[in-house]
Tab-separated table of C-alpha atoms and ligand atoms in Angstrom:
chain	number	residue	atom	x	y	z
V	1	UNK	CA	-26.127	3.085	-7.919
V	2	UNK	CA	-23.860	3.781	-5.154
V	3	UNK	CA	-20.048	4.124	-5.203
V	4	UNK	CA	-17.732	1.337	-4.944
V	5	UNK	CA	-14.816	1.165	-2.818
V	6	UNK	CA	-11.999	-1.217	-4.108
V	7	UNK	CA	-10.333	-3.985	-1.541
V	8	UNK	CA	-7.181	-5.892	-2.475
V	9	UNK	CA	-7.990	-9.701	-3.693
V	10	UNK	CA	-6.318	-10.997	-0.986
V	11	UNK	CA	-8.123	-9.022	1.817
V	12	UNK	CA	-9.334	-10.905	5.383
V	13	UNK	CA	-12.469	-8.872	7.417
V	14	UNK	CA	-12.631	-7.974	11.466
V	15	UNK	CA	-15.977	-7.089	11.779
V	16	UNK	CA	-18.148	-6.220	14.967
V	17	UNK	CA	-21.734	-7.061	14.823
V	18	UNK	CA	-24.754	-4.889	16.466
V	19	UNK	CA	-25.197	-2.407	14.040
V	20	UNK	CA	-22.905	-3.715	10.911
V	21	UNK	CA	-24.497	-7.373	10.375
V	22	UNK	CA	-27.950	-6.645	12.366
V	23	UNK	CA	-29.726	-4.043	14.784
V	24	UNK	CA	-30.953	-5.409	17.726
V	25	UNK	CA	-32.815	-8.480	16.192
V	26	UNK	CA	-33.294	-7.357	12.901
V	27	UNK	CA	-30.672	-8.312	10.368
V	28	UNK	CA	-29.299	-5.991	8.272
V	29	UNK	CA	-30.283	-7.306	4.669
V	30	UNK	CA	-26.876	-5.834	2.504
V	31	UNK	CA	-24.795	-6.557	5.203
V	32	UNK	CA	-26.149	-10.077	5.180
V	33	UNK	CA	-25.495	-10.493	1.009
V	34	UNK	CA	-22.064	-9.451	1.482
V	35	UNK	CA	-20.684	-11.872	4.138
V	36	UNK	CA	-22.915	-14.331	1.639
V	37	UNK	CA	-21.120	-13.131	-0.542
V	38	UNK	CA	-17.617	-12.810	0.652
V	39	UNK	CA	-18.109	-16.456	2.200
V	40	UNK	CA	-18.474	-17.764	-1.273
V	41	UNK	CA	-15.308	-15.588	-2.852
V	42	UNK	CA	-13.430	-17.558	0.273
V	43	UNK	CA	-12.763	-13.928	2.241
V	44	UNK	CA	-11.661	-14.641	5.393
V	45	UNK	CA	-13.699	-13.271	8.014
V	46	UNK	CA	-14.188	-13.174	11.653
V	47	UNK	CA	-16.510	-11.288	14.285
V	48	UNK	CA	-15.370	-8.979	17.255
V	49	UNK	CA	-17.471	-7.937	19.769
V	50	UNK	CA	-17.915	-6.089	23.516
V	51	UNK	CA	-20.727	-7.645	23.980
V	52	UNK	CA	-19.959	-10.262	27.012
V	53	UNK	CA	-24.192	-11.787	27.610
V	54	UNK	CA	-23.500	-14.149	24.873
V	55	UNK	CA	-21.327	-16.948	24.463
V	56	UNK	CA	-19.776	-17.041	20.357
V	57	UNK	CA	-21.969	-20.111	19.998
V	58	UNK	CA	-25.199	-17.920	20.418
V	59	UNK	CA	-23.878	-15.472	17.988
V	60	UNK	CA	-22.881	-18.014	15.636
V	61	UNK	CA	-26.562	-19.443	15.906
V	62	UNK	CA	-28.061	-16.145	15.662
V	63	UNK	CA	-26.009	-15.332	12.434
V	64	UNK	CA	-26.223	-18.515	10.953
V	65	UNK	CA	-30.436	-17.837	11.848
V	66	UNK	CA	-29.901	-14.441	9.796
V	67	UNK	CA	-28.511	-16.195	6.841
V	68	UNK	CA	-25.125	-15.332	7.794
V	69	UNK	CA	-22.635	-18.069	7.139
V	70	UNK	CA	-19.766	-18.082	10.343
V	71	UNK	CA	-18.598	-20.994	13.082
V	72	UNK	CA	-18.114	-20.082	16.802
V	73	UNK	CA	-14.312	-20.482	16.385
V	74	UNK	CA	-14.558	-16.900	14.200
V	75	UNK	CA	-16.568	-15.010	16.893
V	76	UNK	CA	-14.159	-13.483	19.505
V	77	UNK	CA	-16.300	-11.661	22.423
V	78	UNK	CA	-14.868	-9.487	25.173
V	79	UNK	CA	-15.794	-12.431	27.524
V	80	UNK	CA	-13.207	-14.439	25.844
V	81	UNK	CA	-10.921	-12.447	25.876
V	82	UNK	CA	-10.926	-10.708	29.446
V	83	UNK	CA	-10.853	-14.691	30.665
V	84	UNK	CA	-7.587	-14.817	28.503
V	85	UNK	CA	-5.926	-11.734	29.813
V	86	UNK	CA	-6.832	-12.578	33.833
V	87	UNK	CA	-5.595	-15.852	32.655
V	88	UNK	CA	-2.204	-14.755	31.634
V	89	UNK	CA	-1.741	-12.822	34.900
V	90	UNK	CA	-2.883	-15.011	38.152
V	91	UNK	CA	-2.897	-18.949	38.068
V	92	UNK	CA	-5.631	-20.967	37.335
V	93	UNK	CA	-7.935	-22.447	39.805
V	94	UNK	CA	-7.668	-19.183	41.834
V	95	UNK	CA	-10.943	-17.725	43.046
V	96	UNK	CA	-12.494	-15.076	41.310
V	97	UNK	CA	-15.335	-12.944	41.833
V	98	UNK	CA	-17.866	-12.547	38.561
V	99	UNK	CA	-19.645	-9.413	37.807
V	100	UNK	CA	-21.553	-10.324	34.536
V	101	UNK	CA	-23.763	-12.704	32.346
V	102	UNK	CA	-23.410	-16.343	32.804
V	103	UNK	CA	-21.109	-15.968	29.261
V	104	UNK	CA	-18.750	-14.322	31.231
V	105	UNK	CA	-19.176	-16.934	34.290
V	106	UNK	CA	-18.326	-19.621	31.736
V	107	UNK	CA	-15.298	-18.121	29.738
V	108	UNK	CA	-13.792	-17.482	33.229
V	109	UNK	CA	-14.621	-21.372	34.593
V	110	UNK	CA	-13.189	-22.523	30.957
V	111	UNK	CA	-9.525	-20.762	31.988
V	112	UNK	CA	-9.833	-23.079	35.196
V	113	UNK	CA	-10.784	-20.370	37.427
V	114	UNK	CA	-12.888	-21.120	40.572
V	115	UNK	CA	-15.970	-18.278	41.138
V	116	UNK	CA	-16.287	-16.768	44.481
V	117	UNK	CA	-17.830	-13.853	46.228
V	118	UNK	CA	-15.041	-13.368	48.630
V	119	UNK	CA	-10.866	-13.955	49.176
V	120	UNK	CA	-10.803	-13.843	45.480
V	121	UNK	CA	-7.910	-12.672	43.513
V	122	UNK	CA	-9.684	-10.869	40.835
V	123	UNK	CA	-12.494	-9.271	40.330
V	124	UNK	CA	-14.041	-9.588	36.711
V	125	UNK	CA	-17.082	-7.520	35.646
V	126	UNK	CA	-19.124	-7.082	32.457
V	127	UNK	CA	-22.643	-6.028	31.406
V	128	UNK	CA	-24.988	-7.611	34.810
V	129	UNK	CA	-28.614	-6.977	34.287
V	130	UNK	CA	-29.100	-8.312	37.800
V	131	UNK	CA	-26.515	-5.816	38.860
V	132	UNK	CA	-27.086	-4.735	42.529
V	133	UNK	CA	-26.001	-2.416	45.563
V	134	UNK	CA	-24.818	-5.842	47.233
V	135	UNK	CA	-22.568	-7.029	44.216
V	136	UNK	CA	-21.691	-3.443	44.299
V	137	UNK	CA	-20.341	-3.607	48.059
V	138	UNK	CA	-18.739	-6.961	47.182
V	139	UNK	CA	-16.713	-5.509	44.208
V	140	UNK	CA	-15.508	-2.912	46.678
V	141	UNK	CA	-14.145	-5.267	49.868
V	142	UNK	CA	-12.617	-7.669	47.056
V	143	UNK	CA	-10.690	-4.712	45.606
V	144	UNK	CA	-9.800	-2.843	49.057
V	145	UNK	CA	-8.429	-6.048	50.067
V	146	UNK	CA	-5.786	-6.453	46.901
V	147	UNK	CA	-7.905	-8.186	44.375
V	148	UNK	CA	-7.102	-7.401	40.582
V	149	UNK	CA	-9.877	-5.525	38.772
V	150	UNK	CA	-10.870	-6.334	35.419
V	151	UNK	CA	-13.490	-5.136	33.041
V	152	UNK	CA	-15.206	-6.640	29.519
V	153	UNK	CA	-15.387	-3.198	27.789
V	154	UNK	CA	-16.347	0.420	29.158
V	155	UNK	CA	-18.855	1.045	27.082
V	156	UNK	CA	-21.350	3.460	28.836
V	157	UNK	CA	-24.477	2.909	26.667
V	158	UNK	CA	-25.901	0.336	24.607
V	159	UNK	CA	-28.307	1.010	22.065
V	160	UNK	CA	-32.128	-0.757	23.689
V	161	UNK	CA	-35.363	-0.615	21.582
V	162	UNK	CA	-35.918	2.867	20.770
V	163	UNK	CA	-33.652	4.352	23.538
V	164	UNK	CA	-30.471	3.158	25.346
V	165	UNK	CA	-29.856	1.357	28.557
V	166	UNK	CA	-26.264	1.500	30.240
V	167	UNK	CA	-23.314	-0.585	29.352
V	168	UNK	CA	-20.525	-2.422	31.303
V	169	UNK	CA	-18.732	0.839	31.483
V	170	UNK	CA	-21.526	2.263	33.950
V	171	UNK	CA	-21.157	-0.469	36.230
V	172	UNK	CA	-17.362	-0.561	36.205
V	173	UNK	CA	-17.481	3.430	36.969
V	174	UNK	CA	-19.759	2.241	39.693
V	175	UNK	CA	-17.128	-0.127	41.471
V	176	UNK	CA	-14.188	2.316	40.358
V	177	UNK	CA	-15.734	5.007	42.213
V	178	UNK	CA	-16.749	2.710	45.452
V	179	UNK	CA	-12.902	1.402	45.156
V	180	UNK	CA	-10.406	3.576	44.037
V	181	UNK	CA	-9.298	0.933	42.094
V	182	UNK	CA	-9.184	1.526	38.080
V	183	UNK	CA	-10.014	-1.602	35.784
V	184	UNK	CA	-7.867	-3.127	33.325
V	185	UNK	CA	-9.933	-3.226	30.270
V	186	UNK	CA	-9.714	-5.542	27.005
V	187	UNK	CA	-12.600	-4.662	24.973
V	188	UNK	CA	-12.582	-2.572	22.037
V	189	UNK	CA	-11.067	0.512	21.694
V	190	UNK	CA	-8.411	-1.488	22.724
V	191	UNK	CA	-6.554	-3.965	20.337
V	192	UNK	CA	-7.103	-7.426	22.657
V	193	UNK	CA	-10.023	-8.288	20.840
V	194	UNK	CA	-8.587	-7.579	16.939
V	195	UNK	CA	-5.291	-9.397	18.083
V	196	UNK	CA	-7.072	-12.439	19.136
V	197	UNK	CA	-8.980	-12.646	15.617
V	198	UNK	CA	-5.753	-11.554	13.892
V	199	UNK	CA	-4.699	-14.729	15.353
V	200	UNK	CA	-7.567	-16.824	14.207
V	201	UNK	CA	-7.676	-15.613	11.178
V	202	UNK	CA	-4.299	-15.698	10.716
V	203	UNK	CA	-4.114	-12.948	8.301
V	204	UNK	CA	-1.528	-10.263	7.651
V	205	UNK	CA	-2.459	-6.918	9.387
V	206	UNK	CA	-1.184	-5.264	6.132
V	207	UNK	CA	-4.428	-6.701	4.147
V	208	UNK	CA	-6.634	-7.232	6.650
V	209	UNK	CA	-9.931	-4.828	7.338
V	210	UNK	CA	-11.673	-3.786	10.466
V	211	UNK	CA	-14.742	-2.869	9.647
V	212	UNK	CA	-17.638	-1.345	12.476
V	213	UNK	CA	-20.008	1.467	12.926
V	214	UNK	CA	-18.705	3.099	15.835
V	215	UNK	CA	-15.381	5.482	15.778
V	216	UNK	CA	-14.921	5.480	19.778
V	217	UNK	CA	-14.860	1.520	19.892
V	218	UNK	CA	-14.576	0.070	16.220
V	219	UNK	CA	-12.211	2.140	14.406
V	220	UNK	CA	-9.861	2.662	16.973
V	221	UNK	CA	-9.379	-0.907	18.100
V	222	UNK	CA	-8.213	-1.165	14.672
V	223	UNK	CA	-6.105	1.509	14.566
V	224	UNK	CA	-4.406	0.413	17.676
V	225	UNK	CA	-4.038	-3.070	15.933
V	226	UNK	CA	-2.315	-1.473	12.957
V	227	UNK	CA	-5.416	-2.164	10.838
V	228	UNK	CA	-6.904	-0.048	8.081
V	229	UNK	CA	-10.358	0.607	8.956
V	230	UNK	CA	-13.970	0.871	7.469
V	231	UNK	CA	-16.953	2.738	9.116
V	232	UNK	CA	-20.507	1.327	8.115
V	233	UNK	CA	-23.123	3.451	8.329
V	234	UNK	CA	-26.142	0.934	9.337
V	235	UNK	CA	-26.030	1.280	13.261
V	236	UNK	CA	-26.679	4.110	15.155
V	237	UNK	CA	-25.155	7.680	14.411
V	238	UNK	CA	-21.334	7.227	15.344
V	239	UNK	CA	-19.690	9.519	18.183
V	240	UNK	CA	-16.949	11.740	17.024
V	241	UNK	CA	-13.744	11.472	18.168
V	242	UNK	CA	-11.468	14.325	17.082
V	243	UNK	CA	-8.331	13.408	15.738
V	244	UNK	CA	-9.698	9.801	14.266
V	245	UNK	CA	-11.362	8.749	11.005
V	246	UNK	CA	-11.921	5.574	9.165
V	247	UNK	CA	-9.761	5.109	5.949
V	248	UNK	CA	-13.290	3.917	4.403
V	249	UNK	CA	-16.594	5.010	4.852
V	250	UNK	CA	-19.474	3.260	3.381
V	251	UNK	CA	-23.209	3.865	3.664
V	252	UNK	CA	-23.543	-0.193	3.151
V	253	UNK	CA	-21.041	-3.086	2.800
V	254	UNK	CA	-22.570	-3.833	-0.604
V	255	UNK	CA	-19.960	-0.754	-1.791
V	256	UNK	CA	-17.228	-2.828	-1.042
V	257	UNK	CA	-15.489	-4.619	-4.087
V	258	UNK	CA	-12.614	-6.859	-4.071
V	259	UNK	CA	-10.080	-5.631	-6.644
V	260	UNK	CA	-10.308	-8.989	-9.156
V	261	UNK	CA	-14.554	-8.688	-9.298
V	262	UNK	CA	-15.498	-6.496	-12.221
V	263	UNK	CA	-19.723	-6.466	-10.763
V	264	UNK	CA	-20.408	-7.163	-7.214
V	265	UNK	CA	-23.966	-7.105	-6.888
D	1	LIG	MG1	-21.481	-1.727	16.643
C-alpha cells in the first residue's frame, strides 16, 4: 500500500513521456492504468515532449500500441513548437536550413517554410543521427552570414539502452561553438512547450498538473508556466537542481487520487 496524493476533481495533466508513460520501448505498466484510468474519469490530458525524431502521430500510435488512450492533437513535441516560434519571427516560404529528423523537416515545411542548405534565413537544429562535420560547416556559414539560430531542446544526453548517447544540446554546442552565435531554444525547461498544451487543453493553469521525471527539463518548464508540478519516479535518476523541487513526488502515478474518488486502484 503506498501513499496517496490528493488532486482537485477538476484537475487537467501535462505530462512528458520517456520515462513517465514508458522507458525506451517498454511501457510503464502503472503509468499506463492511470491515463486508463484518468481517460475514463474524463481528466484532461495532454503529452509534452523534447523529443523532435517523431512526429505526434508516431507517439500517438506508439501510446495507443501501449494501451494508452491519446489523439495526435494532445501530443505537443519540440518540433512543433520550434516550427511555431521561427514561424512567428521570419515569413513563410523563406528558406531555411534543417538540422534534425525528418519530424523536424516536416513541422518546418507545414509552417510554409522552404528547406535549404544555403542563403537561408534560419537555421533550425534538433537531435540528427546523421549529424556530420559538413552539416556542421554549413550551420556555421549560414549563421556567420546573419541567419537566425534555433534549437529543439538542449538536452545534452538521452538515456540509450543501457547507457546514454548525446542529445540535441551536444550538437547545438557544436554549431554554437563553430559560430558564435547562441540558439534560441523552445524545448523544455522552457515554458513554449506547456503553453502550447495549456492551449490545447484549454485548462486553467491554477488546476492544471505538469507531471515528468526530470527536475532540469520537466519540473521547471512547469514552473516557468506557472504550473504546480509532480516528479515521477519511473525514468532514470533525476539531476538536481538546487533551488527547485516538485510540489509532488510520487514513486508511481497510481498514488495520485482525484479528490471526489474514495479507492483508486
Ligand atoms: Mg522524461
Amino acid at each position: 500500500m503506498t501513499s496517496q496524493v490528493m488532486l482537485p476533481s477538476n484537475a487537467a495533466i501535462i505530462s512528458d513521456l520517456d520515462g513517465v508513460t514508458y522507458r525506451g520501448d517498454a511501457p510503464i505498466p502503472t503509468a499506463v492504468r492511470a491515463f486508463q484510468h484518468w481517460h475514463e474519469q474524463g481528466v484532461p490530458y495532454a503529452f509534452v515532449t523534447n523529443n523532435s525524431t517523431k512526429t505526434a502521430e508516431e507517439f500517438a500510435d506508439k501510446l495507443n500500441r501501449m494501451a494508452i488512450p491519446v489523439t495526435p492533437d494532445r501530443i505537443v513535441t519540440s518540433s512543433l513548437v520550434v516550427a511555431r516560434r521561427v514561424r512567428a519571427e521570419i515569413p513563410a516560404a523563406s528558406r531555411v536550413m534543417v538540422i534534425g529528423a525528418p519530424s523536424l523537416v516536416g513541422a518546418m515545411e507545414a509552417q510554409g517554410f522552404q528547406i535549404a542548405d544555403k542563403d537561408v534565413r534560419a537555421v533550425v537544429v534538433g537531435l540528427d543521427r546523421a549529424f556530420t562535420f559538413e552539416k556542421l560547416q554549413q550551420a556555421q556559414s549560414a549563421l556567420l552570414a546573419g541567419a537566425s539560430f534555433f534549437g529543439t531542446n538542449a538536452d545534452r544526453m538521452l538515456p540509450h539502452g543501457l547507457g546514454y548517447e548525446p542529445g540535441a544540446g551536444s550538437i547545438l554546442a557544436a554549431i554554437e561553438t563553430a559560430s558564435g552565435v547562441a540558439p534560441i531554444v523552445t524545448g523544455k525547461p522552457q515554458p513554449d512547450l506547456v503553453h502550447m498544451a495549456l492551449e490545447i487543453l484549454g485548462s486553467d493553469p491554477a488546476t492544471t498538473f505538469m507531471l515528468g521525471d526530470q527536475i532540469e527539463t520537466d519540473i521547471m518548464a512547469g514552473q516557468a508556466a506557472g504550473l504546480r508540478t509532480i516528479l515521477v519516479r519511473t525514468g532514470v535518476p533525476p539531476r538536481e537542481v538546487p533551488g527547485v523541487a516538485a510540489d509532488i513526488v510520487v514513486e508511481s502515478l497510481l498514488e495520485l487520487t482525484l479528490s471526489w474518488e474514495r479507492t483508486l486502484f
